[in-house]
Short mmCIF file of C-alpha atoms in Angstrom, two decimals:
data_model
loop_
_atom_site.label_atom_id
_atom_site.label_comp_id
_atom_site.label_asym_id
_atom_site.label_seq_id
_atom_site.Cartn_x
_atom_site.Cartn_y
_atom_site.Cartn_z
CA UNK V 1 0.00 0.00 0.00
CA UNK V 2 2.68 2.16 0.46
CA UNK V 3 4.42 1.45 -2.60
CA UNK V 4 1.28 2.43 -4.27
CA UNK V 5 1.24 5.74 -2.65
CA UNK V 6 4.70 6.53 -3.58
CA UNK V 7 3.86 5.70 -7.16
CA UNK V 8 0.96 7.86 -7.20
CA UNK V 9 2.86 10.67 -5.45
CA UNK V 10 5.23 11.34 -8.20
CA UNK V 11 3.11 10.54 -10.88
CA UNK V 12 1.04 13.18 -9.23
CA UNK V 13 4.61 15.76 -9.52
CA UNK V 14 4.85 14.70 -12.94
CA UNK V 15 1.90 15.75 -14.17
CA UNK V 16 2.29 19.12 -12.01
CA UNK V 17 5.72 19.54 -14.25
CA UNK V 18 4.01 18.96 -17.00
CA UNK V 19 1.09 21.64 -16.64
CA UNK V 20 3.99 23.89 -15.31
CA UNK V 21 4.58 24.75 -19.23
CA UNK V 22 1.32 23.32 -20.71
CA UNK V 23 0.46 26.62 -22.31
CA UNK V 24 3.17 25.99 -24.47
CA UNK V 25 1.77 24.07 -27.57
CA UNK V 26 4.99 24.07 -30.09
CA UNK V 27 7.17 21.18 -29.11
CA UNK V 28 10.50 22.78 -29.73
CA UNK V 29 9.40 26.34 -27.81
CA UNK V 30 8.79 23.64 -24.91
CA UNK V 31 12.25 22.29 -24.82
CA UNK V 32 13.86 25.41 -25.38
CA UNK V 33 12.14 26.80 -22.25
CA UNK V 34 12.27 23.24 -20.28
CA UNK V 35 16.12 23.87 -20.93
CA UNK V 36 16.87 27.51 -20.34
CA UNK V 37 14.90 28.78 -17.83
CA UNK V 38 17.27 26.94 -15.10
CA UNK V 39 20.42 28.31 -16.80
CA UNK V 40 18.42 32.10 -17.05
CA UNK V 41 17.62 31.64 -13.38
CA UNK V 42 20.99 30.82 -12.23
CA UNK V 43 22.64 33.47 -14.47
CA UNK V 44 20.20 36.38 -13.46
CA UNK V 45 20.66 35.44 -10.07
CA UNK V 46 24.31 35.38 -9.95
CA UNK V 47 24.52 39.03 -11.81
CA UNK V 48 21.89 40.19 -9.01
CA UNK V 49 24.23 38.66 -6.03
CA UNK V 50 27.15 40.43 -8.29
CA UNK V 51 25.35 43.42 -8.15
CA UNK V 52 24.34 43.79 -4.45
CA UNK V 53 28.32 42.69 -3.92
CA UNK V 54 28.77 46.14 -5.56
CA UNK V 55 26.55 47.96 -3.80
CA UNK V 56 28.01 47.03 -0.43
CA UNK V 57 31.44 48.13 -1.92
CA UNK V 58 29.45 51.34 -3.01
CA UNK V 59 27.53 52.28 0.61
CA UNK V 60 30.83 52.23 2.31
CA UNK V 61 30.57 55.47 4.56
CA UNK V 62 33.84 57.06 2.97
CA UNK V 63 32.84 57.79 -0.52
CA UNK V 64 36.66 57.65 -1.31
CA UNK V 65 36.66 54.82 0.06
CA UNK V 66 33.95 53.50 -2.24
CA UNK V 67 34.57 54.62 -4.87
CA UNK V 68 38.44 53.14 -5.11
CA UNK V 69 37.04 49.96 -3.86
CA UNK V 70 34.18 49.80 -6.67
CA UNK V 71 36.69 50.79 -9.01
CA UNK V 72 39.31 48.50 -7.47
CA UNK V 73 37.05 45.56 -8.31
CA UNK V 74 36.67 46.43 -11.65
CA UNK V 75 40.01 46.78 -12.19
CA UNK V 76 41.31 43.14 -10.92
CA UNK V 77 37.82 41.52 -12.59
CA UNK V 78 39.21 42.37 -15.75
CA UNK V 79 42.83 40.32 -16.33
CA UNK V 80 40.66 37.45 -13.51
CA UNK V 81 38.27 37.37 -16.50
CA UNK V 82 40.97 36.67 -19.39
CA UNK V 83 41.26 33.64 -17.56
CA UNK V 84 37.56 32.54 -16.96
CA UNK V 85 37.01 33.36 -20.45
CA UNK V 86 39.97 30.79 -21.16
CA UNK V 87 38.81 28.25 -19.41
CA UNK V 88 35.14 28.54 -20.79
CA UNK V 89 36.43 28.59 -24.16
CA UNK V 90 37.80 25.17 -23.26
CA UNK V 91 34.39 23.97 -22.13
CA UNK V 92 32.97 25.10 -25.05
CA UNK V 93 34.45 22.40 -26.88
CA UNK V 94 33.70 20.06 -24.11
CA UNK V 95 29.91 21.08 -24.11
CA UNK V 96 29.95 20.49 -27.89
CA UNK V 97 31.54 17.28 -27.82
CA UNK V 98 29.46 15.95 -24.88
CA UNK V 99 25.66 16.97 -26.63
CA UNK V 100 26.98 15.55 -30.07
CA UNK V 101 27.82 11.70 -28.23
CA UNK V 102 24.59 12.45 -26.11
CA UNK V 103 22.42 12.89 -29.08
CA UNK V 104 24.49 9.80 -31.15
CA UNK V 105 23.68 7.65 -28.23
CA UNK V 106 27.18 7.51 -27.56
CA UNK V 107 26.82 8.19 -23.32
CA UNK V 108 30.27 5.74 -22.65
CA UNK V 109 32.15 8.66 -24.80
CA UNK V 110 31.58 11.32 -21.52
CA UNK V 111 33.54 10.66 -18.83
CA UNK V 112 36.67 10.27 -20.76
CA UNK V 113 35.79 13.88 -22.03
CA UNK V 114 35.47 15.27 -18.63
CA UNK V 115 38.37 14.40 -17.44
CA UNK V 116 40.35 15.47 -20.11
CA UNK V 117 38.69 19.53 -19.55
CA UNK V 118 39.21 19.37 -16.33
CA UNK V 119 42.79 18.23 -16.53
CA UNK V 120 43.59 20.71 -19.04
CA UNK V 121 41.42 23.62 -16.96
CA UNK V 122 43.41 23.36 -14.02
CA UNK V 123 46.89 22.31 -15.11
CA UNK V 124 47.01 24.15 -18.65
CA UNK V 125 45.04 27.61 -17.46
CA UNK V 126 44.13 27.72 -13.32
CA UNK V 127 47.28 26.50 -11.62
CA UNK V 128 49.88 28.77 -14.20
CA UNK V 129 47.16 32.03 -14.18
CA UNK V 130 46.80 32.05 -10.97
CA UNK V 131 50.59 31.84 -9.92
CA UNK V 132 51.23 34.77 -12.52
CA UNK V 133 48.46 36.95 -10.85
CA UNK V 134 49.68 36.25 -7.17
CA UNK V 135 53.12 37.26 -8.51
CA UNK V 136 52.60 40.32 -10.34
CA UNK V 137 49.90 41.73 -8.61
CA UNK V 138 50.39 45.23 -8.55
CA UNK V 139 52.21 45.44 -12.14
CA UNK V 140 48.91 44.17 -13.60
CA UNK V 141 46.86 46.56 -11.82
CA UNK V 142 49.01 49.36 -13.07
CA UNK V 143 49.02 48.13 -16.50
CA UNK V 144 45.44 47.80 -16.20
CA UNK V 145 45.23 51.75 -15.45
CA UNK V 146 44.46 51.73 -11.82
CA UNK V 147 45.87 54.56 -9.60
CA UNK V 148 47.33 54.27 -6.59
CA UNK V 149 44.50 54.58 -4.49
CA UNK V 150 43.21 51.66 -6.55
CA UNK V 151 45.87 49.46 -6.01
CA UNK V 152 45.97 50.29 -2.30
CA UNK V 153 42.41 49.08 -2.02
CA UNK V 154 42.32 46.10 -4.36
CA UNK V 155 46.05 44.28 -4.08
CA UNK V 156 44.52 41.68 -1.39
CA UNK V 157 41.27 41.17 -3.19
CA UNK V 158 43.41 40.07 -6.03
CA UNK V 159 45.29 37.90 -4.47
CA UNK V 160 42.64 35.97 -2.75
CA UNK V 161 40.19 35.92 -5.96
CA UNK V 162 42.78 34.61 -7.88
CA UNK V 163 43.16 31.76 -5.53
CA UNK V 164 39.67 31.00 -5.30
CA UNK V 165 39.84 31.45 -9.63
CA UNK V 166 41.71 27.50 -9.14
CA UNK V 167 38.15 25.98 -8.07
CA UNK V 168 36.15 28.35 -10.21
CA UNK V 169 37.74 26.70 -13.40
CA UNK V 170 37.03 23.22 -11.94
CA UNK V 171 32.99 24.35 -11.21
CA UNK V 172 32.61 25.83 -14.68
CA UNK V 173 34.18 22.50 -16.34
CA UNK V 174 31.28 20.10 -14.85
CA UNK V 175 28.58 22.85 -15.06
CA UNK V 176 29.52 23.22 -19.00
CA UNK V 177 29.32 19.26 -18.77
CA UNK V 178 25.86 18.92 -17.20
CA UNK V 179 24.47 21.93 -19.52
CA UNK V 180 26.29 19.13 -22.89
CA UNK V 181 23.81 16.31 -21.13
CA UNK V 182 20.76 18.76 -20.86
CA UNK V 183 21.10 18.93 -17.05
CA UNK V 184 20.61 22.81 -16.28
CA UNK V 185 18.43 22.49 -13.17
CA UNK V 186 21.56 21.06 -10.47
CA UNK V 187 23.78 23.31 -11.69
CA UNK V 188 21.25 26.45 -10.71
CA UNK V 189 20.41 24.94 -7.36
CA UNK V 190 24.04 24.77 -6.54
CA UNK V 191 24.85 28.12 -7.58
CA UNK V 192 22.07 29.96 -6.15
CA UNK V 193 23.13 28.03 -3.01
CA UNK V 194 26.45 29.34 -2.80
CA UNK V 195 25.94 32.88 -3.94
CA UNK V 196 23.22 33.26 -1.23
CA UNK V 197 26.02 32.77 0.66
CA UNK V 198 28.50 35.10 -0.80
CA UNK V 199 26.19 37.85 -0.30
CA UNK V 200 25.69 37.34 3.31
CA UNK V 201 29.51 36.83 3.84
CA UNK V 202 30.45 40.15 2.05
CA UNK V 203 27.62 41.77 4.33
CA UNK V 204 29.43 39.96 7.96
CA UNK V 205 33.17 41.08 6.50
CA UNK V 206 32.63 44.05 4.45
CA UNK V 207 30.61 45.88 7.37
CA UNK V 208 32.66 44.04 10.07
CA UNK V 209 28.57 42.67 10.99
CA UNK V 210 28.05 40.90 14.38
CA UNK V 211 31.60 39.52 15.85
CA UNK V 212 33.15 39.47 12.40
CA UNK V 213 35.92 42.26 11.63
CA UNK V 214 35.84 44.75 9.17
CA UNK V 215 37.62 44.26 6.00
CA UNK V 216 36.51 46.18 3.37
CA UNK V 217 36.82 44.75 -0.21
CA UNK V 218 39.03 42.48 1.19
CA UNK V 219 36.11 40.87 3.20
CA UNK V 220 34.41 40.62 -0.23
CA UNK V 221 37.49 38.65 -1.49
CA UNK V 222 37.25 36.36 1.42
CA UNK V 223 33.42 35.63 1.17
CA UNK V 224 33.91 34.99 -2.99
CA UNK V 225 36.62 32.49 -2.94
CA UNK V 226 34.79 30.56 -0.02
CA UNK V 227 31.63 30.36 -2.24
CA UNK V 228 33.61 28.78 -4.79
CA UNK V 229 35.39 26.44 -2.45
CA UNK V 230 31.93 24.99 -1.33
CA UNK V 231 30.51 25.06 -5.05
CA UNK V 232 33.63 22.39 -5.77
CA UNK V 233 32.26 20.23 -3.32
CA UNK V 234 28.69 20.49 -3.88
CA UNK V 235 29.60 20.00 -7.93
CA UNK V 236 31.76 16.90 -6.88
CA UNK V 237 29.66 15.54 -4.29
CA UNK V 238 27.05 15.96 -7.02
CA UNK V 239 27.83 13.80 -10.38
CA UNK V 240 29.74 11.27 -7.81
CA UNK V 241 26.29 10.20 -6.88
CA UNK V 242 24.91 6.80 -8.56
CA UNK V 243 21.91 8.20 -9.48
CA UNK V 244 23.57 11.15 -11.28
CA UNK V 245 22.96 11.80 -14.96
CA UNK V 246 26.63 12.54 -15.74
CA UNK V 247 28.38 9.17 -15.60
CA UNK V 248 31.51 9.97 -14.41
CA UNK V 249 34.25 7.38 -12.76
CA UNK V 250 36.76 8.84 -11.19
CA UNK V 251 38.56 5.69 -9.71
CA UNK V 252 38.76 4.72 -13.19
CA UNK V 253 41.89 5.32 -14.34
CA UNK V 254 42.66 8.39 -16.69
CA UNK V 255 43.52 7.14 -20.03
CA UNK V 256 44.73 9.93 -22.80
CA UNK V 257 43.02 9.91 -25.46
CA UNK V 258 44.04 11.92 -29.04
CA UNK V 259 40.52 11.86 -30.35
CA UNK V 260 39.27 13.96 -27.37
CA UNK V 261 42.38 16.37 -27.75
CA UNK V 262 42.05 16.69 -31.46
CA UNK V 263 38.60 17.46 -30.83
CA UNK V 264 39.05 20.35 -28.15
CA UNK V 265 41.90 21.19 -30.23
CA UNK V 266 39.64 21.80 -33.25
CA UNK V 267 36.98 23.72 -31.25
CA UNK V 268 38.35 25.16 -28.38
CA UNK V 269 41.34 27.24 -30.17
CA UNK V 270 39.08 29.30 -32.14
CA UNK V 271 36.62 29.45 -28.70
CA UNK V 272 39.67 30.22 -26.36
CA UNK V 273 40.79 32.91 -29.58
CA UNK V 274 38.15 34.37 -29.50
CA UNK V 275 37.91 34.49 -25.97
CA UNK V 276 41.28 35.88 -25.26
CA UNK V 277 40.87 38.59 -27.98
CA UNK V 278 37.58 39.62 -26.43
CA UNK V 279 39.37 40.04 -23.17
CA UNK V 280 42.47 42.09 -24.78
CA UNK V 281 40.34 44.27 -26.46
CA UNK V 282 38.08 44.93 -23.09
CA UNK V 283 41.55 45.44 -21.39
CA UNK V 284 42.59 48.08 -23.71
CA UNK V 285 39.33 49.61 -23.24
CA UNK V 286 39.36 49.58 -19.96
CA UNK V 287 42.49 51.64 -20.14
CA UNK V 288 40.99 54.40 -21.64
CA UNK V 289 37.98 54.56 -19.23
CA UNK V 290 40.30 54.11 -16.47
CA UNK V 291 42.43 57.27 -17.36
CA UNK V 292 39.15 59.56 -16.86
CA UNK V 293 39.86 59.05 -13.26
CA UNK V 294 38.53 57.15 -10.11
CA UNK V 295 35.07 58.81 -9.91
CA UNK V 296 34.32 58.26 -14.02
CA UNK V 297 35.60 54.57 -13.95
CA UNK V 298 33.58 53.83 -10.70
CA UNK V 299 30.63 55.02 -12.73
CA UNK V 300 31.56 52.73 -15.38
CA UNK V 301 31.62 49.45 -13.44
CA UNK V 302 28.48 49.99 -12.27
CA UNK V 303 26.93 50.44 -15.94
CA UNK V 304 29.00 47.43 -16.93
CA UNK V 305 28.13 45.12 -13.23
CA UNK V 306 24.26 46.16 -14.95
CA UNK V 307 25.41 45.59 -18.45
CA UNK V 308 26.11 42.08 -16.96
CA UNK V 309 22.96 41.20 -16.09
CA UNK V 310 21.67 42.41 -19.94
CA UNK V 311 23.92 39.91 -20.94
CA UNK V 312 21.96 36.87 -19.14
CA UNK V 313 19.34 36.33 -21.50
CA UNK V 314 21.38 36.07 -24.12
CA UNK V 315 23.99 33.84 -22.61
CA UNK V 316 21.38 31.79 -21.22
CA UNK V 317 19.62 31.16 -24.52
CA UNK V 318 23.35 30.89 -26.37
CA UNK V 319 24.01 28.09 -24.09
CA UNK V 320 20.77 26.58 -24.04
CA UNK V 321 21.10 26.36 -28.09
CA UNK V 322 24.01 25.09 -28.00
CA UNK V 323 23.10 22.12 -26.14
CA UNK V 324 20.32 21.53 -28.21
CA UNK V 325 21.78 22.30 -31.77
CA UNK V 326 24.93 19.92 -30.23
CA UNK V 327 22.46 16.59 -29.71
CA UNK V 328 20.41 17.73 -32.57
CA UNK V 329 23.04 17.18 -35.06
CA UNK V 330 24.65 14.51 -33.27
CA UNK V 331 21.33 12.34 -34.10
CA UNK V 332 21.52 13.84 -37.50
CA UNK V 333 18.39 15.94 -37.10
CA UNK V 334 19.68 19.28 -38.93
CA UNK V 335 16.32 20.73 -39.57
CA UNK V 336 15.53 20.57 -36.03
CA UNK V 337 18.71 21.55 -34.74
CA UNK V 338 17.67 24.50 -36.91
CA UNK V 339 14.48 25.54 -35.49
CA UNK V 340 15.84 25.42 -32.08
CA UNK V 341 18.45 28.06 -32.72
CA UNK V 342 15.40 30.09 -34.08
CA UNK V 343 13.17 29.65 -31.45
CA UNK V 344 15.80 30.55 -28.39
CA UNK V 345 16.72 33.49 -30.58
CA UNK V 346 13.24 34.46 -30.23
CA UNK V 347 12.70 34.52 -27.17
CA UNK V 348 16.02 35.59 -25.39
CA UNK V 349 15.70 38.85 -27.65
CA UNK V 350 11.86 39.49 -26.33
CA UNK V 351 13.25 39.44 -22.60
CA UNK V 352 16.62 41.36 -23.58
CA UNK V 353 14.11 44.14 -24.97
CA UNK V 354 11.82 44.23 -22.11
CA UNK V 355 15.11 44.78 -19.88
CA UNK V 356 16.58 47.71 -22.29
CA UNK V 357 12.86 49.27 -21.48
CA UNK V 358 13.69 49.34 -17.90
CA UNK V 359 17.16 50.52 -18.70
CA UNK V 360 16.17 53.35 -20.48
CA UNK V 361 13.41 55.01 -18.46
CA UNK V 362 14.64 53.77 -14.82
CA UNK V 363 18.25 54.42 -15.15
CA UNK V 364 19.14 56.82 -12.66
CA UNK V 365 16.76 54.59 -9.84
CA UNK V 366 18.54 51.39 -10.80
CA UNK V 367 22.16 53.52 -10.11
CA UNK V 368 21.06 54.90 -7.08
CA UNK V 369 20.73 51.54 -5.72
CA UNK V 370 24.67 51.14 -6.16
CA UNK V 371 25.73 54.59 -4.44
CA UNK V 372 23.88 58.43 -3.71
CA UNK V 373 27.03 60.02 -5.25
CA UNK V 374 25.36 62.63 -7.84
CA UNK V 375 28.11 62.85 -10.42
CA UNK V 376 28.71 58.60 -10.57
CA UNK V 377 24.31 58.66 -10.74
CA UNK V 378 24.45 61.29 -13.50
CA UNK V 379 27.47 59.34 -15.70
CA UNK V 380 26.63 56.06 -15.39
CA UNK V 381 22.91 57.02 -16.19
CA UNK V 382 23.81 57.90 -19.60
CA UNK V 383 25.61 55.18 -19.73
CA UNK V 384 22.46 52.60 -19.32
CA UNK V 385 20.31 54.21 -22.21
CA UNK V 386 22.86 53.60 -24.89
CA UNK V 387 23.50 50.01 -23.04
CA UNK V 388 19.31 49.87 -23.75
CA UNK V 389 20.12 50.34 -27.32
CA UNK V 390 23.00 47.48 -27.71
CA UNK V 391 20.33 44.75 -25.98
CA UNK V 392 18.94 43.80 -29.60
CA UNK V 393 21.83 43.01 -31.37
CA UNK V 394 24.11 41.89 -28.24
CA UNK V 395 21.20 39.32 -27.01
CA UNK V 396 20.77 37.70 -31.31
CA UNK V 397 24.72 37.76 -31.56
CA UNK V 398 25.04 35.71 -28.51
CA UNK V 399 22.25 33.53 -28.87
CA UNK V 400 23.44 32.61 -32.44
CA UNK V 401 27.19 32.26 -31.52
CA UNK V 402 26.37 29.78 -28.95
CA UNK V 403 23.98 27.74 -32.10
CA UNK V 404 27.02 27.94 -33.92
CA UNK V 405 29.43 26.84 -30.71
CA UNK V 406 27.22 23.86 -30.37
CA UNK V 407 27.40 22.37 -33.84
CA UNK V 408 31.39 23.31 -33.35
CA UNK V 409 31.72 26.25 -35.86
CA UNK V 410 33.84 28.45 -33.38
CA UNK V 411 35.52 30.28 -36.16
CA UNK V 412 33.43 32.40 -37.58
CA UNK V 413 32.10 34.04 -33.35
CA UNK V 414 36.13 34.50 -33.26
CA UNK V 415 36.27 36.52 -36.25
CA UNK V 416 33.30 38.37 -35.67
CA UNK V 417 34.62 39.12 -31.76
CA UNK V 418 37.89 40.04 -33.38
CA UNK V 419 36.35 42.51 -35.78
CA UNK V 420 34.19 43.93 -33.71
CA UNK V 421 36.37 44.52 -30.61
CA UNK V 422 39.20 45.67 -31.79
CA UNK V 423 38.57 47.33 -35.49
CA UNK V 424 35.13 49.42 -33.76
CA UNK V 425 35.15 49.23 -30.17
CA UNK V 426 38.77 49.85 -28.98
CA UNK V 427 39.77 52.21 -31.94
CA UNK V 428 36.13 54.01 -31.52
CA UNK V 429 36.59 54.32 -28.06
CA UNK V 430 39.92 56.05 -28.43
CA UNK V 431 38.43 58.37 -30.91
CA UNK V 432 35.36 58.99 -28.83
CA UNK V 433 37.30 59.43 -25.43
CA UNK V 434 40.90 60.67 -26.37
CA UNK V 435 40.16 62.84 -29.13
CA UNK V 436 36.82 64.24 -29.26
CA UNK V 437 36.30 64.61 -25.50
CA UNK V 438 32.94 62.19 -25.53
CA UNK V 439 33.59 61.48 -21.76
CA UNK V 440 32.20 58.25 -20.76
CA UNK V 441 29.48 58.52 -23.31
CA UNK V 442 32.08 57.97 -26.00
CA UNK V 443 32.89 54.85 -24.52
CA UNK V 444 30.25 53.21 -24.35
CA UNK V 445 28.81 54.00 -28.42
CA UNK V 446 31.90 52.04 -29.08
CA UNK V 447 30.38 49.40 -27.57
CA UNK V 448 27.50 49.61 -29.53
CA UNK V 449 28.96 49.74 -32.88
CA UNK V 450 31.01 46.62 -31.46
CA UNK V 451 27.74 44.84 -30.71
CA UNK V 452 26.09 45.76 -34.07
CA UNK V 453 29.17 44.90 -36.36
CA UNK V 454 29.66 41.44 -34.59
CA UNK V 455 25.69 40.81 -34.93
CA UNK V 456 26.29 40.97 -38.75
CA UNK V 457 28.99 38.30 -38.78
CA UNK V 458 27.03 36.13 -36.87
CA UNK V 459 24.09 36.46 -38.44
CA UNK V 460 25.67 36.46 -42.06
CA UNK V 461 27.18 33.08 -40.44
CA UNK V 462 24.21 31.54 -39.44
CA UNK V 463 22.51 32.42 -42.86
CA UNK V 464 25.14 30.03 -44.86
CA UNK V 465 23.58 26.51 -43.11
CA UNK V 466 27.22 25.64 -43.38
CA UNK V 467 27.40 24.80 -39.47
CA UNK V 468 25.06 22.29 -40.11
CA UNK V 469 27.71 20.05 -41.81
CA UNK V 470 31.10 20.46 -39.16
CA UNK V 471 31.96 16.70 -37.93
CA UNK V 472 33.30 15.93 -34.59
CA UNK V 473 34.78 12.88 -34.41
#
């Protein structure tokens, strides 16, 4: 009798999953939202934890203070993110290889491609980044443009993020893997767990709350690199499980194989390229917003911490298509894998458009939530309504790329990034900034031709069908 009861029980949850999207009718607009709305949760969540980490830094009582530590951030985010953006250009290929064996019933293929990302994450890009950073601390924040009030405030924080950057690059590596297999829902739990977390630790060690001291942005540091720490073990604890729907072994002994590495070879270059180009161009950007001064850059980072959370929809959708375009082809459905880059196309740019709405006409609220400093309000402000105009053709380019990621056409996103960052938005940005004395404003329409010109490639790209055709062996 009790048996029976069980069985009805989640038959009863089921059906309550079901009717949870039963108002969708179209089978493919079902599975692109069954899919993405885990990875859009997690991703919106962790830009709004992101965000509130910035507002602490920003509602420190000295507005010095704040402002060099909000600026500070932004400054030692930037080289930490030429490494993130390594290591997820890695994963790419991983992702890609992983739906493609998924979808060609091929499961047994997995594990052996896990292991190999994760032993190239952490011994090809975490363990020798990280060393570098600890080493040459302050000569990369002074490349990076940061004054010396800057550096004063942020040398810790780099130094501890940078350590807690080693289990970062092992979290993204099974999160990319669980995303290949169509598992997005773990990977959100997990994440929103953590980052719950982070934000009440920066709150305890920022503010020096209850018996904790006060550290500043130091505290901050502290509080992120412990979230990751605890994501590592959740993640591991995670797809060690029997019932887990990544098969991995890890007392299995590691066995090298050169089809895997020919593979990542093959996709990840023109991923980790692309990557790495994206992140020297934002570098020498940065740069050129950074020599405005303390109070202008401080303004910027908090237009680009809310530019980050534009960029979720897109990113969500980019990597929900290419999980589904991946297993698509891999069963040699091409038309299908088709109409599923379409549809999460579709949508991600009706919620990136509803956002530049608020961005436009709530600007100078949605700033004010970050500091009451008038002159960083009034800059970044601007800022936001020409960031409301780049959300059309920043949330298609994204969505796209990731289509194209998925079937494992990663050259064509590295030429367009390449293009677009450094032939419009660094040399437009100089232009705007240097020589016709745009201010911030400047700045940020370079991003916005950037956006534009790589929409075109991608889109031009896409067009051909040629993606449809790239093996992976």
């Amino acid at each position: 009798m009790e048996e029976k009861e069980k069985l009805e029980e989640e038959s009863r949850k089921t059906k309550e999953k079901k009717d949870f999207f039963s108002f969708v009718k179209n089978p493919i607009r079902y599975d692109v939202l069954h899919l993405a709305w885990p990875i859009l949760t997690e991703l919106l969540m962790s830009s709004l934890f992101g965000m509130v980490d910035m507002m602490m830094l920003g509602w420190i009582a000295d507005k010095a203070l704040a402002a060099a530590s909000v600026a500070a951030v932004g400054i030692t985010n930037q080289p930490m993110f030429i490494g993130l953006s390594l290591a997820q250009a890695l994963n790419v290929g991983g992702t890609a290889m992983i739906a493609r064996y998924v979808g060609a019933k091929q499961p047994h293929r997995v594990d052996s491609v896990l292991k190999h990302v994760i032993l190239l994450n952490l011994f090809l890009l975490a363990i020798p980044l990280s060393t570098f950073g600890l080493t040459f601390t302050d000569e990369i924040m002074r490349f990076m443009g940061a004054q010396a009030d800057t550096i004063d405030a942020g040398r810790i924080y780099f130094k501890i993020i940078m350590v807690g950057y080693l289990f970062q690059s092992f979290n993204m590596s099974i999160t990319a893997a669980l995303r290949g297999i169509g598992e997005t829902k773990a990977p959100m739990k997990i994440n929103i767990r953590v980052n719950s977390m982070n934000v009440v630790g920066n709150a305890l060690l920022i503010y020096g709350l209850l018996f904790f001291p006060e550290l500043g942005v130091t505290g901050a540091a502290v509080s992120t690199a412990f979230s990751h720490v605890v994501a590592s073990v959740l993640m591991l604890r995670y797809i060690v499980r029997k019932d887990s729907p990544l098969k991995v072994d890890f007392r299995k002994k590691f066995k090298y194989n050169k089809t895997v590495i020919q593979n990542l070879i093959r996709v990840g270059i023109p991923a980790s390229l692309e990557s790495l180009a994206l992140r020297i161009g934002v570098l020498l950007f940065v740069r050129i917003v950074a020599g405005l001064g303390t109070v202008v850059y401080a303004s910027h980072q908090i237009a680009l911490s809310i530019l980050g959370l534009s960029f979720q929809p897109g990113q969500a959708f980019g990597i929900a298509a290419s999980s589904m375009v991946g297993r698509s082809l891999g069963a040699q459905n091409l038309s299908v894998a088709e109409k599923y880059a379409k549809e999460t196309r579709k949508i991600g740019s009706m919620i990136s458009t509803f956002m530049a709405v608020i961005f436009f006409f709530f600007g100078p609220w949605i700033v004010g939530l970050y500091t009451n400093d008038p002159v960083i309000i009034e800059n970044a402000s601007r800022a936001l309504k020409i960031i409301a105009l780049v959300q059309p053709f920043q949330s298609s380019q994204l969505i796209l790329a990731g289509a194209l990621r998925g079937a494992g056409d990663t050259l064509w996103p590295l030429v367009a990034t390449f293009i677009g960052v450094f032939g419009f938005r660094v040399i437009l940005a100089h232009i705007f900034v240097n020589i016709m004395g745009f201010g911030l404003v400047g700045a940020w329409m370079a991003v916005l031709a950037d956006q534009f010109i790589r929409y075109l490639f991608v889109y031009g790209r896409f067009r051909t069908n040629k993606w449809k055709y790239i093996r992976i062996r």
